[in-house]
Tab-separated table of C-alpha atoms in Angstrom:
chain	number	residue	atom	x	y	z
X	10	THR	CA	-3.954	11.335	12.005
X	11	GLN	CA	-3.790	12.207	8.317
X	12	LEU	CA	-6.612	10.877	6.162
X	13	LEU	CA	-6.941	10.483	2.415
X	14	GLU	CA	-10.408	10.301	0.903
X	15	GLN	CA	-10.412	8.566	-2.454
X	16	SER	CA	-13.338	8.619	-4.872
X	17	PRO	CA	-15.111	6.981	-6.487
X	18	GLN	CA	-14.783	3.620	-4.748
X	19	PHE	CA	-15.997	1.741	-7.829
X	20	LEU	CA	-15.830	2.669	-11.507
X	21	SER	CA	-17.208	0.533	-14.329
X	22	ILE	CA	-16.771	1.911	-17.838
X	23	GLN	CA	-16.573	0.889	-21.479
X	24	GLU	CA	-13.341	0.660	-23.426
X	25	GLY	CA	-12.422	4.009	-24.909
X	26	GLU	CA	-14.027	6.172	-22.212
X	27	ASN	CA	-12.107	8.643	-20.076
X	28	LEU	CA	-12.137	8.643	-16.281
X	29	THR	CA	-10.790	10.546	-13.307
X	30	VAL	CA	-10.059	9.311	-9.784
X	31	TYR	CA	-9.740	11.812	-6.963
X	32	CYS	CA	-7.733	11.776	-3.756
X	33	ASN	CA	-8.436	14.487	-1.173
X	34	SER	CA	-7.203	15.387	2.285
X	35	SER	CA	-7.385	18.241	4.757
X	36	SER	CA	-3.702	17.644	5.513
X	37	VAL	CA	-0.627	18.648	3.574
X	38	PHE	CA	1.602	15.890	2.255
X	39	SER	CA	5.248	16.264	1.244
X	40	SER	CA	4.585	13.934	-1.668
X	41	LEU	CA	1.859	11.704	-3.007
X	42	GLN	CA	2.052	8.396	-4.790
X	43	TRP	CA	-0.298	6.369	-6.950
X	44	TYR	CA	-0.145	2.578	-6.911
X	45	ARG	CA	-1.916	-0.039	-8.982
X	46	GLN	CA	-2.777	-3.461	-7.603
X	47	GLU	CA	-3.749	-6.604	-9.500
X	48	PRO	CA	-5.747	-9.395	-7.833
X	49	GLY	CA	-3.530	-11.646	-5.718
X	50	GLU	CA	-0.558	-9.290	-5.892
X	51	GLY	CA	0.884	-6.400	-3.962
X	52	PRO	CA	0.565	-2.770	-5.087
X	53	VAL	CA	3.056	-1.473	-7.650
X	54	LEU	CA	4.113	2.163	-7.830
X	55	LEU	CA	2.917	4.141	-10.857
X	56	VAL	CA	4.143	7.635	-10.010
X	57	THR	CA	5.302	9.998	-7.267
X	58	VAL	CA	4.369	13.687	-7.340
X	59	VAL	CA	6.285	16.046	-5.111
X	60	THR	CA	5.719	19.663	-6.102
X	61	GLY	CA	2.419	21.508	-5.703
X	62	GLY	CA	0.763	21.890	-9.112
X	63	GLU	CA	2.929	19.176	-10.626
X	64	VAL	CA	1.556	17.201	-13.560
X	65	LYS	CA	3.078	13.908	-14.674
X	66	LYS	CA	2.097	11.793	-17.648
X	67	LEU	CA	2.588	8.081	-18.058
X	68	LYS	CA	1.296	7.105	-21.508
X	69	ARG	CA	-2.517	7.504	-21.213
X	70	LEU	CA	-2.379	8.261	-17.487
X	71	THR	CA	-2.099	11.836	-16.194
X	72	PHE	CA	-1.386	12.548	-12.534
X	73	GLN	CA	-1.800	15.925	-10.884
X	74	PHE	CA	-0.798	17.179	-7.445
X	75	GLY	CA	-2.854	20.058	-6.079
X	76	ASP	CA	-1.247	23.447	-5.573
X	77	ALA	CA	-1.637	23.154	-1.791
X	78	ARG	CA	-0.363	19.530	-1.790
X	79	LYS	CA	-3.600	18.327	-0.192
X	80	ASP	CA	-5.174	16.596	-3.182
X	81	SER	CA	-4.345	14.669	-6.304
X	82	SER	CA	-6.073	13.202	-9.329
X	83	LEU	CA	-5.488	10.393	-11.782
X	84	HIS	CA	-6.966	10.771	-15.257
X	85	ILE	CA	-7.010	7.925	-17.756
X	86	THR	CA	-7.666	8.700	-21.405
X	87	ALA	CA	-9.272	6.110	-23.663
X	88	ALA	CA	-9.343	3.377	-21.042
X	89	GLN	CA	-8.505	-0.164	-22.090
X	90	PRO	CA	-9.402	-3.519	-20.493
X	91	GLY	CA	-5.781	-3.813	-19.434
X	92	ASP	CA	-6.290	-0.797	-17.151
X	93	THR	CA	-8.634	-2.851	-14.972
X	94	GLY	CA	-7.417	-3.041	-11.397
X	95	LEU	CA	-7.348	-1.370	-7.984
X	96	TYR	CA	-5.843	2.118	-7.912
X	97	LEU	CA	-4.553	3.474	-4.625
X	98	CYS	CA	-3.312	6.906	-3.701
X	99	ALA	CA	-0.873	7.214	-0.811
X	100	GLY	CA	0.530	10.272	0.911
X	101	ILE	CA	3.833	10.807	2.686
X	102	ALA	CA	3.860	13.319	5.523
X	103	GLY	CA	6.594	15.864	5.900
X	104	GLY	CA	9.305	15.792	8.511
X	105	THR	CA	10.722	12.517	9.825
X	106	SER	CA	8.081	10.206	8.438
X	107	TYR	CA	10.378	7.226	7.705
X	108	GLY	CA	8.590	6.816	4.390
X	109	LYS	CA	5.338	5.803	6.051
X	110	LEU	CA	2.392	5.881	3.671
X	111	THR	CA	-1.198	6.886	4.380
X	112	PHE	CA	-3.417	5.159	1.827
X	113	GLY	CA	-6.766	6.132	0.404
X	114	GLN	CA	-9.537	3.525	0.338
X	115	GLY	CA	-8.818	2.610	-3.276
X	116	THR	CA	-10.780	2.712	-6.541
X	117	ILE	CA	-11.737	-0.538	-8.241
X	118	LEU	CA	-11.720	0.142	-11.975
X	119	THR	CA	-13.331	-2.245	-14.438
X	120	VAL	CA	-13.004	-1.528	-18.152
X	121	HIS	CA	-15.346	-3.581	-20.324
X	122	PRO	CA	-14.337	-4.461	-23.910
P	21	ASN	CA	16.706	-11.024	-7.190
P	22	ALA	CA	13.390	-12.104	-5.659
P	23	GLY	CA	12.399	-8.685	-4.267
P	24	VAL	CA	10.000	-9.046	-1.332
P	25	THR	CA	8.718	-12.497	-0.456
P	26	GLN	CA	6.104	-13.505	2.123
P	27	THR	CA	5.437	-16.827	3.818
P	28	PRO	CA	2.866	-18.350	3.942
P	29	LYS	CA	0.523	-17.304	1.116
P	30	PHE	CA	-2.618	-18.583	2.831
P	31	ARG	CA	-3.457	-19.603	6.376
P	32	VAL	CA	-6.569	-20.496	8.335
P	33	LEU	CA	-6.469	-20.168	12.118
P	34	LYS	CA	-8.910	-20.815	14.908
P	35	THR	CA	-9.630	-18.061	17.413
P	36	GLY	CA	-6.907	-17.978	20.046
P	37	GLN	CA	-4.214	-19.662	17.963
P	38	SER	CA	-0.917	-17.962	17.272
P	39	MET	CA	1.167	-17.656	14.148
P	40	THR	CA	4.073	-15.771	12.597
P	41	LEU	CA	4.174	-14.251	9.137
P	42	LEU	CA	7.607	-13.974	7.574
P	43	CYS	CA	8.736	-11.247	5.202
P	44	ALA	CA	12.101	-11.314	3.463
P	45	GLN	CA	13.718	-8.814	1.097
P	46	ASP	CA	16.960	-9.107	-0.839
P	47	MET	CA	17.307	-5.449	-1.872
P	48	ASN	CA	19.258	-4.296	1.224
P	49	HIS	CA	16.437	-1.921	2.177
P	50	GLU	CA	16.589	-0.264	5.587
P	51	TYR	CA	12.890	0.397	6.042
P	52	MET	CA	10.262	-2.348	6.228
P	53	TYR	CA	6.522	-2.227	6.862
P	54	TRP	CA	3.568	-4.481	7.625
P	55	TYR	CA	0.110	-3.501	6.332
P	56	ARG	CA	-3.291	-5.091	6.421
P	57	GLN	CA	-5.788	-4.651	3.599
P	58	ASP	CA	-9.512	-4.896	4.168
P	59	PRO	CA	-12.296	-4.229	1.632
P	60	GLY	CA	-13.055	-0.542	1.242
P	61	MET	CA	-10.281	0.515	3.637
P	62	GLY	CA	-7.148	0.602	1.534
P	63	LEU	CA	-3.970	-0.479	3.317
P	64	ARG	CA	-3.386	0.351	6.972
P	65	LEU	CA	0.036	0.340	8.600
P	66	ILE	CA	0.426	-2.129	11.480
P	67	HIS	CA	4.094	-1.801	12.450
P	68	TYR	CA	7.255	-0.669	10.766
P	69	SER	CA	11.026	-0.844	11.175
P	70	VAL	CA	13.703	1.645	10.198
P	71	GLY	CA	16.589	-0.716	10.717
P	72	GLU	CA	17.815	-3.967	12.187
P	73	GLY	CA	16.774	-4.284	15.815
P	74	THR	CA	14.248	-1.421	15.677
P	75	THR	CA	10.453	-1.496	15.445
P	76	ALA	CA	7.660	1.042	15.878
P	77	LYS	CA	3.869	1.094	15.984
P	78	GLY	CA	1.787	2.123	13.032
P	79	GLU	CA	-1.878	3.002	12.742
P	80	VAL	CA	-3.386	-0.341	13.855
P	81	PRO	CA	-0.813	-2.175	16.056
P	82	ASP	CA	-3.096	-3.793	18.654
P	83	GLY	CA	-2.986	-7.587	18.674
P	84	TYR	CA	0.248	-7.761	16.672
P	85	ASN	CA	3.944	-7.910	17.513
P	86	VAL	CA	6.946	-7.628	15.230
P	87	SER	CA	10.648	-8.335	15.258
P	88	ARG	CA	13.534	-7.451	12.992
P	89	LEU	CA	16.546	-9.440	14.108
P	90	LYS	CA	18.134	-9.386	10.661
P	91	LYS	CA	18.045	-6.520	8.162
P	92	GLN	CA	16.483	-8.653	5.454
P	93	ASN	CA	13.690	-10.167	7.564
P	94	PHE	CA	10.641	-8.644	9.256
P	95	LEU	CA	8.339	-10.938	11.236
P	96	LEU	CA	4.724	-10.236	12.161
P	97	GLY	CA	3.254	-12.234	15.036
P	98	LEU	CA	-0.294	-12.807	16.174
P	99	GLU	CA	-0.238	-14.138	19.742
P	100	SER	CA	-3.965	-14.880	20.075
P	101	ALA	CA	-5.781	-14.572	16.775
P	102	ALA	CA	-9.243	-13.004	16.615
P	103	PRO	CA	-11.801	-13.027	13.765
P	104	SER	CA	-11.225	-9.257	13.389
P	105	GLN	CA	-7.712	-10.093	12.215
P	106	THR	CA	-9.050	-11.848	9.126
P	107	SER	CA	-7.413	-9.858	6.360
P	108	VAL	CA	-4.780	-9.804	3.646
P	109	TYR	CA	-1.371	-8.867	5.033
P	110	PHE	CA	1.278	-7.147	2.940
P	111	CYS	CA	4.906	-6.557	3.706
P	112	ALA	CA	6.813	-3.752	1.992
P	113	SER	CA	10.296	-2.309	2.003
P	114	THR	CA	11.994	0.833	0.790
P	115	LEU	CA	15.467	2.251	0.497
P	116	ARG	CA	16.051	5.015	2.996
P	117	GLY	CA	16.259	8.524	1.640
P	118	VAL	CA	15.660	7.717	-2.005
P	119	SER	CA	12.364	7.812	-3.896
P	120	ASN	CA	10.218	6.425	-1.060
P	121	GLU	CA	8.914	3.842	-3.514
P	122	GLN	CA	7.709	0.923	-1.469
P	123	PHE	CA	8.147	-2.565	-2.894
P	124	PHE	CA	5.403	-4.932	-1.804
P	125	GLY	CA	5.298	-8.666	-1.351
P	126	PRO	CA	2.487	-10.787	-2.818
P	127	GLY	CA	0.495	-10.870	0.409
P	128	THR	CA	-0.711	-13.452	2.934
P	129	ARG	CA	-4.430	-14.184	3.107
P	130	LEU	CA	-5.330	-14.998	6.710
P	131	THR	CA	-8.700	-16.266	7.870
P	132	VAL	CA	-9.482	-16.548	11.570
P	133	LEU	CA	-12.486	-18.719	12.385
């Protein structure tokens, strides 16, 4: 069974601060995704990283996939109250995985004005 | 284009009662999934389907059954509900062989007393 350890579980910061969320595993994933979830809604995909060492940027969000494809990070620059939500990392195993996702525990981010 | 819809949105059951959760998608996706989300545990895969008439067990299948008689619908059944099945249930779908982006429904909040 592949596991993804996500940290921290909770993050409470002031508007304008930077933050990083980590997602770690002892297993190799063929790709890794980051989702964001608002209260009362389902998760929505932010990004997919596929290549070891890959870095993707989405406005103030920077996603990195580790060289060994076992870990990933999400960095938010100058956080805003609109960034508040639950962030989830999810890994896809190699081979015939049928797109099944293994999720981390999630990080609840609260950005105070 | 409604995406992924789930019925009902909320339900309260007594221990031992049965119910069926319905998931429908209008995106012609081959793969469909049922997850449960509990605090501090991310999303865990219950069952999944890679096509009409096929189903397979996920990480936490005990106490649940599924059926996919039509491509657009994926049903999750609880034959004899237990308090441990109190959770938020999400259905998701994805298009085979593309980006592996999963599209999630809005969730069903189930409480078993």
